Coordinates of C-alpha atoms in Angstrom, one line a residue:
X1 CA 0.0 0.0 0.0
X2 CA 1.3 3.4 -0.9
X3 CA 1.9 5.6 2.1
X4 CA 0.7 9.3 2.0
X5 CA 3.6 11.7 2.0
X6 CA 3.9 13.3 5.4
X7 CA 4.6 16.9 4.6
X8 CA 1.8 18.7 6.4
X9 CA 4.1 19.4 9.4
X10 CA 6.7 21.0 7.1
X11 CA 4.1 23.2 5.5
X12 CA 2.9 24.3 8.9
X13 CA 6.4 25.2 10.0
X14 CA 7.0 27.3 6.8
X15 CA 3.7 29.1 7.4
X16 CA 4.6 29.8 11.0
X17 CA 8.1 31.2 10.4
X18 CA 7.7 32.8 7.0
X19 CA 6.0 36.0 8.2
X20 CA 8.4 38.3 9.9
X21 CA 9.1 41.7 8.4
X22 CA 7.1 44.5 10.0
X23 CA 6.0 46.1 6.7
X24 CA 2.5 46.8 5.4
X25 CA 2.2 43.4 3.8
X26 CA 4.3 41.3 6.2
X27 CA 4.2 42.9 9.6
X28 CA 2.1 40.1 11.1
X29 CA -0.8 42.6 11.3
X30 CA -3.7 42.3 9.0
X31 CA -4.7 45.6 7.5
X32 CA -8.1 46.5 6.2
X33 CA -8.7 49.1 3.5
X34 CA -8.4 51.9 6.0
X35 CA -5.1 50.6 7.4
X36 CA -6.6 49.4 10.7
X37 CA -4.9 46.5 12.5
X38 CA -7.3 43.6 12.8
X39 CA -5.3 40.6 13.9
X40 CA -1.8 39.5 15.0
X41 CA -0.2 36.5 13.4
X42 CA 3.2 35.2 12.6
X43 CA 6.5 35.5 14.4
X44 CA 7.1 38.6 16.4
X45 CA 10.1 37.9 18.5
X46 CA 12.7 39.6 16.3
X47 CA 10.9 42.9 16.0
X48 CA 11.6 46.0 18.2
X49 CA 8.0 47.1 18.0
X50 CA 6.8 45.5 21.2
X51 CA 8.0 43.3 24.1
X52 CA 4.6 42.0 25.1
X53 CA 4.7 39.2 22.4
X54 CA 8.5 38.9 22.3
X55 CA 10.0 35.5 21.6
X56 CA 6.8 33.5 20.9
X57 CA 4.1 33.0 18.4
X58 CA 1.3 35.5 18.9
X59 CA -2.3 34.4 19.2
X60 CA -4.9 35.9 17.0
X61 CA -6.4 38.9 18.6
X62 CA -9.3 40.5 16.8
X63 CA -10.3 44.2 17.2
X64 CA -13.9 44.7 15.9
X65 CA -14.8 48.1 14.5
X66 CA -16.7 50.6 16.7
X67 CA -18.5 53.8 15.9
X68 CA -15.5 55.7 16.9
X69 CA -13.4 53.7 14.4
X70 CA -15.7 54.7 11.6
X71 CA -16.3 58.4 12.3
X72 CA -14.4 60.0 15.1
X73 CA -15.8 63.4 15.9
X74 CA -13.9 66.7 16.1
X75 CA -12.8 67.4 19.6
X76 CA -11.0 70.1 21.5
X77 CA -10.4 71.2 25.2
X78 CA -10.2 67.5 26.0
X79 CA -8.0 65.8 28.6
X80 CA -5.5 63.1 27.6
X81 CA -2.8 60.9 28.9
X82 CA -0.5 58.1 27.7
X83 CA -1.1 54.9 29.7
X84 CA 0.3 51.4 29.2
X85 CA -2.3 48.8 30.4
X86 CA -1.0 45.3 29.5
X87 CA 2.2 47.0 28.4
X88 CA 0.5 48.4 25.3
X89 CA 1.0 52.2 25.0
X90 CA -2.5 53.6 24.8
X91 CA -3.5 57.2 24.3
X92 CA -6.6 57.9 26.3
X93 CA -8.7 61.0 25.5
X94 CA -11.5 62.1 27.9
X95 CA -14.3 64.6 27.7
X96 CA -13.8 68.0 26.2
X97 CA -16.0 69.5 23.5
X98 CA -17.3 68.0 20.2
X99 CA -18.8 69.9 17.3
X100 CA -22.5 70.9 17.9
X101 CA -24.4 72.7 15.1
X102 CA -25.1 76.3 15.9
X103 CA -22.6 76.5 18.7
X104 CA -19.3 78.5 18.9
X105 CA -16.0 77.3 20.1
X106 CA -16.7 78.6 23.6
X107 CA -20.5 78.0 23.8
X108 CA -20.3 74.3 22.8
X109 CA -21.2 72.1 25.8
X110 CA -18.8 69.6 27.2
X111 CA -19.2 65.9 26.4
X112 CA -18.9 62.8 28.6
X113 CA -17.6 60.6 25.7
X114 CA -14.0 59.2 25.8
X115 CA -11.8 57.3 23.4
X116 CA -8.6 55.3 23.4
X117 CA -6.1 54.5 20.7
X118 CA -3.8 51.4 21.0
X119 CA -0.3 52.5 19.8
X120 CA 1.3 49.1 19.9
X121 CA 0.3 48.6 16.2
X122 CA 1.3 50.4 13.1
X123 CA -1.1 53.0 11.7
X124 CA -0.4 53.4 8.0
X125 CA -3.3 55.7 7.3
X126 CA -3.1 58.6 9.7
X127 CA -6.4 60.0 8.4
X128 CA -8.3 57.0 9.8
X129 CA -6.8 56.1 13.2
X130 CA -8.5 53.1 14.8
X131 CA -10.0 54.9 17.8
X132 CA -12.2 52.9 20.1
X133 CA -14.9 54.3 22.3
X134 CA -15.4 53.6 26.0
X135 CA -18.9 52.5 26.8
X136 CA -18.9 54.1 30.2
X137 CA -19.5 57.9 30.4
X138 CA -16.7 60.0 31.7
X139 CA -17.1 63.2 33.9
X140 CA -18.6 66.1 31.9
X141 CA -15.9 68.8 31.8
X142 CA -13.6 70.8 29.5
X143 CA -10.0 72.0 30.1
X144 CA -9.7 69.5 33.0
X145 CA -6.4 67.8 34.1
X146 CA -5.7 64.2 33.4
X147 CA -2.7 62.9 35.4
X148 CA -1.3 59.4 35.1
X149 CA -0.8 57.7 38.5
X150 CA 0.2 54.2 37.3
X151 CA 0.1 52.3 34.0
X152 CA -3.6 51.9 34.2
X153 CA -4.9 54.6 36.7
X154 CA -5.3 58.3 36.3
X155 CA -6.5 61.3 38.3
X156 CA -9.1 63.4 36.5
X157 CA -9.2 66.8 38.2
X158 CA -11.1 70.1 37.8
X159 CA -12.2 71.5 34.5
X160 CA -15.2 73.5 33.4
X161 CA -18.2 71.4 34.5
X162 CA -20.9 74.0 33.8
X163 CA -22.5 71.6 31.3
X164 CA -23.1 69.0 34.1
X165 CA -26.2 69.8 36.1
X166 CA -24.8 67.8 39.0
X167 CA -22.3 70.6 39.7
X168 CA -24.2 73.8 40.0
X169 CA -21.3 75.3 42.0
X170 CA -18.0 75.5 40.1
X171 CA -15.9 76.4 43.1
X172 CA -16.2 73.3 45.3
X173 CA -13.5 70.9 46.5
X174 CA -15.2 68.0 44.7
X175 CA -13.7 67.7 41.3
X176 CA -11.4 64.7 41.7
X177 CA -12.1 61.4 39.9
X178 CA -10.0 58.3 39.7
X179 CA -10.0 56.2 36.5
X180 CA -9.0 52.6 36.5
X181 CA -8.6 50.6 33.3
X182 CA -9.1 46.9 33.0
X183 CA -7.8 45.3 29.8
X184 CA -8.8 42.3 27.8
X185 CA -7.4 41.0 24.5
X186 CA -9.9 43.2 22.6
X187 CA -10.8 46.2 24.7
X188 CA -10.4 48.3 27.7
X189 CA -13.0 48.8 30.4
X190 CA -13.0 52.0 32.5
X191 CA -14.1 52.3 36.1
X192 CA -14.7 55.8 37.4
X193 CA -14.8 56.7 41.1
X194 CA -15.8 60.2 42.2
X195 CA -13.6 61.3 45.1
X196 CA -16.0 63.8 46.7
X197 CA -15.2 66.4 49.3
X198 CA -16.3 63.9 52.0
X199 CA -13.8 61.3 50.7
X200 CA -11.0 63.7 49.9
X201 CA -11.6 66.8 52.1
X202 CA -8.1 68.2 51.5
X203 CA -8.2 68.3 47.7
X204 CA -7.8 71.7 46.0
X205 CA -10.7 73.8 44.7
X206 CA -11.9 73.1 41.2
X207 CA -9.9 74.8 38.5
X208 CA -9.4 74.6 34.7
X209 CA -6.4 74.8 32.5
X210 CA -3.9 73.9 35.2
X211 CA -0.3 72.7 34.8
X212 CA 0.1 69.0 35.8
X213 CA 2.8 66.4 36.0
X214 CA 3.5 63.1 37.8
X215 CA 6.3 60.7 38.5
X216 CA 6.4 57.1 40.0
X217 CA 9.0 54.8 41.4
X218 CA 6.8 51.7 41.1
X219 CA 5.3 51.8 44.5
X220 CA 4.7 55.5 45.1
X221 CA 3.4 58.1 42.7
X222 CA 3.7 61.8 43.2
X223 CA 1.5 64.2 41.1
X224 CA 1.7 68.0 41.0
X225 CA -1.0 70.5 40.1
X226 CA 0.0 74.1 39.6
X227 CA -2.0 77.2 38.7
X228 CA -5.1 77.1 36.7
X229 CA -8.1 79.4 36.4
X230 CA -11.3 79.4 38.5
X231 CA -14.0 77.6 36.6
X232 CA -16.8 80.0 37.5
X233 CA -16.1 82.5 34.8
X234 CA -14.7 85.1 37.2
X235 CA -11.3 85.1 35.5
X236 CA -9.5 84.6 38.8
X237 CA -6.4 82.5 38.5
X238 CA -4.3 80.5 40.9
X239 CA -0.6 80.5 41.8
X240 CA -0.7 77.4 44.1
X241 CA 1.4 74.3 43.8
X242 CA -0.4 71.2 45.1
X243 CA 1.0 67.6 45.4
X244 CA -0.9 64.4 45.6
X245 CA 0.8 61.2 46.7
X246 CA -0.7 57.7 46.2
X247 CA 0.6 54.2 46.9
X248 CA 0.7 51.9 43.8
X249 CA 0.1 48.2 44.1
X250 CA 1.5 45.4 41.9
X251 CA -1.6 45.6 39.6
X252 CA -1.4 49.3 39.1
X253 CA -4.2 50.1 41.6
X254 CA -3.8 53.2 43.8
X255 CA -4.6 53.9 47.4
X256 CA -3.7 56.0 50.5
X257 CA -4.1 59.4 48.8
X258 CA -2.6 62.5 50.5
X259 CA -2.8 66.1 49.4
X260 CA -0.5 69.0 50.4
X261 CA 0.1 72.5 49.2
X262 CA 3.5 74.1 48.8
X263 CA 3.7 77.0 51.2
X264 CA 7.1 78.5 50.6
X265 CA 7.9 82.1 49.5
X266 CA 8.6 83.2 45.9
X267 CA 7.8 81.1 42.9
X268 CA 5.9 81.9 39.7
X269 CA 2.9 84.2 39.5
X270 CA -0.6 82.9 38.9
X271 CA -0.5 81.2 35.5
X272 CA -2.9 79.0 33.5
X273 CA -3.3 77.3 30.1
X274 CA 0.3 76.2 29.8
X275 CA 2.1 72.9 30.0
X276 CA 4.1 71.2 32.8
X277 CA 6.8 68.9 31.6
X278 CA 8.6 66.3 33.7
X279 CA 12.3 66.2 33.1
X280 CA 14.1 63.3 34.9
X281 CA 17.3 64.0 36.7
X282 CA 20.7 62.8 35.5
X283 CA 21.6 62.1 39.2
X284 CA 21.0 58.6 40.2
X285 CA 17.7 58.1 42.1
X286 CA 17.1 61.8 42.3
X287 CA 13.6 63.4 41.9
X288 CA 12.8 64.8 38.4
X289 CA 12.1 68.5 37.9
X290 CA 9.0 70.1 36.5
X291 CA 9.3 72.8 33.8
X292 CA 6.4 75.2 33.3
X293 CA 6.2 76.0 29.6
X294 CA 4.1 78.9 28.3
X295 CA 0.6 79.9 29.4
X296 CA -1.0 83.1 30.6
X297 CA 0.4 84.8 33.7
X298 CA -1.3 87.3 35.8
X299 CA 0.8 90.0 37.5
X300 CA -0.8 92.9 39.4
X301 CA -4.1 92.2 37.6
X302 CA -2.6 92.3 34.1
X303 CA -2.6 89.1 32.0
X304 CA 0.2 88.5 29.5
X305 CA 1.7 85.5 27.9
X306 CA 4.4 83.8 30.0
X307 CA 7.7 84.4 28.1
X308 CA 9.6 81.3 26.9
X309 CA 13.0 83.0 27.5
X310 CA 12.5 82.7 31.3
X311 CA 11.2 79.3 32.5
X312 CA 10.1 78.4 36.0
X313 CA 11.4 75.0 37.3
X314 CA 10.2 73.2 40.4
X315 CA 12.4 70.5 41.9
X316 CA 10.6 68.4 44.6
X317 CA 12.3 67.2 47.7
X318 CA 11.4 64.2 49.8
X319 CA 8.7 65.9 51.8
X320 CA 5.0 65.8 50.7
X321 CA 4.3 69.2 49.1
X322 CA 8.0 70.2 49.4
X323 CA 10.4 71.5 46.9
X324 CA 12.1 74.6 45.5
X325 CA 11.4 77.0 42.6
X326 CA 14.0 78.5 40.3
X327 CA 13.6 80.8 37.3
X328 CA 16.0 79.8 34.5
X329 CA 16.9 82.1 31.5
X330 CA 16.8 80.5 28.1
X331 CA 18.3 81.7 24.8
X332 CA 16.7 82.0 21.3
X333 CA 13.2 81.6 22.6
X334 CA 10.2 81.5 20.3
X335 CA 7.1 83.6 21.0
X336 CA 5.0 83.0 24.0
X337 CA 1.8 81.0 23.7
X338 CA -1.1 79.3 25.4
X339 CA -3.0 76.1 24.6
X340 CA 0.0 74.4 23.0
X341 CA 1.5 71.0 23.6
X342 CA 4.9 70.3 25.2
X343 CA 6.5 66.9 25.7
X344 CA 9.9 65.7 26.9
X345 CA 11.5 63.9 23.9
X346 CA 14.6 62.5 25.6
X347 CA 18.0 63.7 26.6
X348 CA 16.4 66.5 28.7
X349 CA 14.8 68.2 25.7
X350 CA 11.3 69.6 25.6
X351 CA 9.5 70.0 22.2
X352 CA 6.6 72.4 21.8
X353 CA 4.1 72.9 19.0
X354 CA 1.1 75.0 18.1
X355 CA -0.9 77.1 20.6
X356 CA -2.5 80.5 20.3
X357 CA -2.1 84.1 21.3
X358 CA -3.3 85.5 24.5
X359 CA -6.7 86.6 23.1
X360 CA -7.0 83.6 20.9
X361 CA -7.1 85.6 17.7
X362 CA -3.9 84.0 16.3
X363 CA -3.3 80.2 16.1
X364 CA 0.3 79.1 15.7
X365 CA 1.8 76.3 13.7
X366 CA 5.5 76.6 14.6
X367 CA 7.5 74.3 16.8
X368 CA 10.7 74.4 18.8
X369 CA 12.8 72.3 21.1
X370 CA 14.3 73.4 24.4
X371 CA 17.6 71.9 25.4
X372 CA 17.4 72.2 29.2
X373 CA 21.1 71.3 29.6
X374 CA 22.3 74.0 27.2
X375 CA 19.4 76.4 28.1
X376 CA 18.8 77.0 24.4
X377 CA 15.8 76.9 22.1
X378 CA 16.1 75.6 18.6
X379 CA 13.4 76.1 15.9
X380 CA 12.1 72.9 14.3
X381 CA 9.8 72.2 11.4
X382 CA 6.3 73.7 11.7
X383 CA 3.2 71.5 11.9
X384 CA -0.5 72.4 11.5
X385 CA -2.2 75.4 12.9
X386 CA -3.8 74.1 16.1
X387 CA -4.4 74.7 19.8
X388 CA -5.9 72.5 22.4
X389 CA -4.5 69.3 20.9
X390 CA -3.3 66.1 22.6
X391 CA 0.2 64.9 22.4
X392 CA 2.2 61.9 23.7
X393 CA 5.8 60.8 23.2
X394 CA 5.7 57.1 22.3
X395 CA 9.2 55.7 21.9
X396 CA 10.9 57.7 19.2
X397 CA 7.8 59.6 17.9
X398 CA 5.3 62.2 19.1
X399 CA 1.7 61.4 18.3
X400 CA -0.8 64.2 18.2
X401 CA -4.6 64.2 17.9
X402 CA -7.6 66.6 17.8
X403 CA -7.5 70.3 18.8
X404 CA -8.9 73.5 17.2
X405 CA -7.5 75.3 14.1
X406 CA -7.7 78.9 13.0
X407 CA -11.5 78.9 12.4
X408 CA -12.7 75.3 12.9
X409 CA -11.9 72.1 14.7
X410 CA -8.7 70.5 13.5
X411 CA -8.9 67.4 11.2
X412 CA -9.3 64.1 13.1
X413 CA -6.2 62.7 11.4
X414 CA -3.2 62.0 13.6
X415 CA 0.0 64.0 13.3
X416 CA 3.3 62.1 13.9
X417 CA 6.6 63.8 14.5
X418 CA 10.1 62.3 14.8
X419 CA 12.2 64.7 16.9
X420 CA 15.5 62.8 16.3
X421 CA 15.7 64.1 12.8
X422 CA 13.0 66.8 12.8
X423 CA 10.6 65.0 10.4
X424 CA 6.9 64.9 10.1
X425 CA 5.9 61.3 9.2
X426 CA 3.1 60.0 7.0
X427 CA 2.5 56.9 9.0
X428 CA 3.0 55.7 12.6
X429 CA 5.2 52.7 13.4
X430 CA 5.8 51.5 17.0
X431 CA 9.3 52.2 18.3
X432 CA 9.0 51.6 22.0
X433 CA 9.9 49.2 24.8
X434 CA 8.3 48.8 28.2
X435 CA 10.5 48.5 31.2
X436 CA 9.6 47.2 34.7
X437 CA 10.0 49.5 37.6
X438 CA 13.4 49.2 39.3
X439 CA 11.9 49.3 42.8
X440 CA 12.4 45.8 44.2
X441 CA 9.2 46.3 46.4
X442 CA 7.1 46.5 43.2
X443 CA 7.5 42.9 42.3
X444 CA 5.0 41.8 39.7
X445 CA 4.1 45.3 38.5
X446 CA 5.6 45.3 35.0
X447 CA 3.6 47.9 33.2
X448 CA 5.3 51.1 34.2
X449 CA 7.6 52.2 31.4
X450 CA 10.8 54.2 31.6
X451 CA 11.1 57.7 30.2
X452 CA 13.0 58.2 26.9
X453 CA 16.7 58.5 27.0
X454 CA 18.8 60.1 29.7
X455 CA 17.7 63.7 30.2
X456 CA 19.5 66.6 31.8
X457 CA 19.1 67.9 35.3
X458 CA 18.1 71.5 35.9
X459 CA 20.3 71.5 39.0
X460 CA 23.1 73.1 37.1
X461 CA 20.8 76.1 36.3
X462 CA 19.5 76.4 39.9
X463 CA 21.4 78.5 42.4
X464 CA 20.4 77.2 45.8
X465 CA 21.2 80.5 47.4
X466 CA 18.6 82.3 45.2
X467 CA 16.0 79.5 45.1
X468 CA 12.8 80.4 47.1
X469 CA 12.6 78.6 50.4
X470 CA 9.9 76.1 50.9
X471 CA 7.7 74.5 53.5
X472 CA 4.7 72.4 53.2
X473 CA 1.5 71.7 55.0
X474 CA 0.3 68.1 55.0
X475 CA -3.1 66.9 55.7
X476 CA -4.0 63.3 55.0
X477 CA -7.3 62.5 53.4
X478 CA -8.1 60.1 56.2
X479 CA -11.7 59.6 55.0
X480 CA -10.4 58.0 51.8
X481 CA -10.1 54.3 51.6
X482 CA -6.6 53.1 52.6
X483 CA -5.5 56.5 53.8
X484 CA -3.1 56.5 56.7
X485 CA -2.9 59.7 58.7
X486 CA -0.1 58.4 60.9
X487 CA 2.5 57.9 58.3
X488 CA 3.8 60.0 55.4
X489 CA 4.4 58.0 52.2
X490 CA 6.8 60.6 51.0
X491 CA 9.3 59.2 53.5
X492 CA 10.0 56.4 51.1
X493 CA 11.1 58.8 48.3
X494 CA 14.7 59.7 47.9
X495 CA 15.8 63.3 48.5
X496 CA 16.3 65.2 45.3
X497 CA 18.4 68.0 46.8
X498 CA 21.4 65.8 47.3
X499 CA 20.8 63.0 44.9
X500 CA 21.7 60.6 47.6
X501 CA 20.0 57.4 48.5
X502 CA 20.5 53.7 48.8
X503 CA 22.1 51.9 45.8
X504 CA 18.9 50.0 45.2
X505 CA 16.6 53.0 45.4
X506 CA 14.2 53.2 42.4
X507 CA 14.3 55.6 39.5
X508 CA 11.5 58.1 39.0
X509 CA 9.7 57.9 35.7
X510 CA 6.5 59.2 34.1
X511 CA 3.7 56.7 34.9
X512 CA 2.4 54.8 31.8
X513 CA 5.1 56.2 29.5
X514 CA 6.7 54.2 26.6
X515 CA 10.4 54.6 26.2
X516 CA 12.6 54.5 23.1
X517 CA 14.5 51.2 22.4
X518 CA 18.1 51.2 23.7
X519 CA 19.4 52.2 20.2
X520 CA 16.9 55.0 19.9
X521 CA 16.0 58.0 22.1
X522 CA 15.2 61.6 21.4
X523 CA 18.9 62.5 20.9
X524 CA 19.9 59.5 18.8
X525 CA 21.2 60.0 15.3
X526 CA 19.3 56.9 14.0
X527 CA 15.9 58.7 14.1
X528 CA 12.5 57.4 13.4
X529 CA 12.5 57.8 9.7
X530 CA 14.9 57.8 6.8
X531 CA 14.1 61.0 5.1
X532 CA 11.9 64.0 4.5
X533 CA 8.2 63.0 4.9
X534 CA 9.2 59.4 5.1
X535 CA 6.7 56.9 6.6
X536 CA 9.3 54.3 7.3
X537 CA 9.8 52.9 10.7
X538 CA 12.8 53.6 12.9
X539 CA 16.2 52.0 12.6
X540 CA 15.5 49.6 15.4
X541 CA 12.3 48.4 13.7
X542 CA 14.1 48.1 10.3
X543 CA 16.8 46.0 12.0
X544 CA 14.2 43.8 13.5
X545 CA 12.6 43.3 10.0
X546 CA 16.0 42.4 8.5
X547 CA 16.7 39.8 11.2
X548 CA 13.2 38.5 10.9
X549 CA 13.5 38.1 7.2
X550 CA 16.8 36.2 7.5
X551 CA 15.4 33.9 10.1
X552 CA 12.3 33.3 8.0
X553 CA 14.4 32.5 4.9
X554 CA 16.6 30.1 6.9
X555 CA 13.5 28.4 8.3
X556 CA 12.0 28.2 4.8
X557 CA 15.2 26.5 3.5
X558 CA 15.4 24.0 6.3
X559 CA 11.7 23.2 6.1
X560 CA 11.9 22.9 2.3
X561 CA 14.8 20.5 2.5
X562 CA 13.1 18.4 5.1
X563 CA 9.9 18.3 3.0
X564 CA 11.9 17.1 -0.1
X565 CA 13.7 14.4 1.8
X566 CA 10.4 13.2 3.4
X567 CA 8.8 13.1 0.0
X568 CA 11.7 11.0 -1.5
X569 CA 11.6 8.6 1.5
X570 CA 7.9 8.1 1.0
X571 CA 8.4 7.6 -2.7
X572 CA 11.0 5.0 -2.0
X573 CA 8.7 3.2 0.4
X574 CA 5.9 3.1 -2.3
X575 CA 8.2 1.3 -4.7
X576 CA 10.3 -0.9 -2.4
X577 CA 8.0 -1.5 0.6
X578 CA 10.9 -0.7 2.9
X579 CA 9.7 0.7 6.2
X580 CA 13.2 1.5 7.4
X581 CA 13.1 5.1 6.5
X582 CA 15.9 7.2 8.1

């Protein structure tokens, strides 16, 4: 009897290993006509795109379309943050305003809708990003703060909630919400908790357009809220610096909240509608510094744009609410602005784009990068005219979405910028890695990512003898679940004034961030693209594609030879009847 040739296993092996290059046709990601990723398949271990599936065959994961996928609405004055649930960098956009017929930019009511965009997959068509909508309503507010506390938790604070009938008074101490995300293979599920005045009695008064930043060491997160404007339409602005500390567990949950207000002398004037940027320190285990970029400052009742040739820098110390301010001069500064975006792009550099004039009559398109080490601004290639947009640094690229243009909402297409070679890209390719926290106490919590590259410390620009003195008033929110009024979580954070600490002390990074690969970074010469307007992935991703192609070719050759020999052996058996096949 003739035996059936046994080559099915060989064909399966070829099919398994033959797909490796992260290009449009062979990235292991099925693309529909709009460029939306629909499924993973193939071998992903040789690609620098993600570490979640590294070294093993990925399972099929389907992402069904949603209404937000098909027709995302215009949006501005929204809140946004980059999180990393399940190690996938995800841009979360909450509330804000969406176009309503017959309404103006200011009269449009706020929305409770929220979206998220998984940035672990390539997006080859920037005009149709695969946004997904959250089914659960978010707080109704515009110009609110959205501060990451862990890889999957954020603080939603303040904002103009006049569209929400539940908040008739816009000056209460009741505007804090906690968002917790639970991830599955296909979606994210949000859980909102309103931290009322009864639960968090020491939280600040509601405010809109505040400056915010946060840093975590894996078990403790410190978040800062500076300035802002009273949300009751009075025009009153704030010059306060508040700090929130929370404990972070192994799953990214937060507890034991404690608020405190900085109560030193000196510091910046009341300011709002600017951006706070976290710049990690070059000193081992030292606290990062917070740079206030732009906005509207109020001095003696007169409102003017905060100049960019003189930047206020806050350096926290180990005490809750503690730290020092310094005003640092910068050279070659661009014009002041409000409503812009500013992100730390690695090596201690801050990139800004867009914004508008003090009265909103002029919308800007220019961009520039501030080298905090050299204290110098450098102009970079302009983008679109837009203010109120969202931006996040993901590996080697900055991803921007939404906002308002000169006379209408900005297009819903994404904008992607590569700071390493000052290039606007025509497609998005992942170029990130996720790194577990270095705190040994945070065992099991692997979704906090490190900040890009090694930035500079503002310490060299700060004269301790001229820095305003500081003190702090601490008052635990003992009514909150898990709060401990007898202990100060800040005692576990290393001092930033001396940079000292134990050798195993954790580094402080931005919660939920996605860092560049080791070969990348904001100051790398390799870049995220290979030319003007290029939509090619970064050098690390290309290298992964080359290695993957080589491995795929080798596997194809080995499997082919095996199949040929097996076929010959079975042919020999059919003619000789010899079962002794080697």
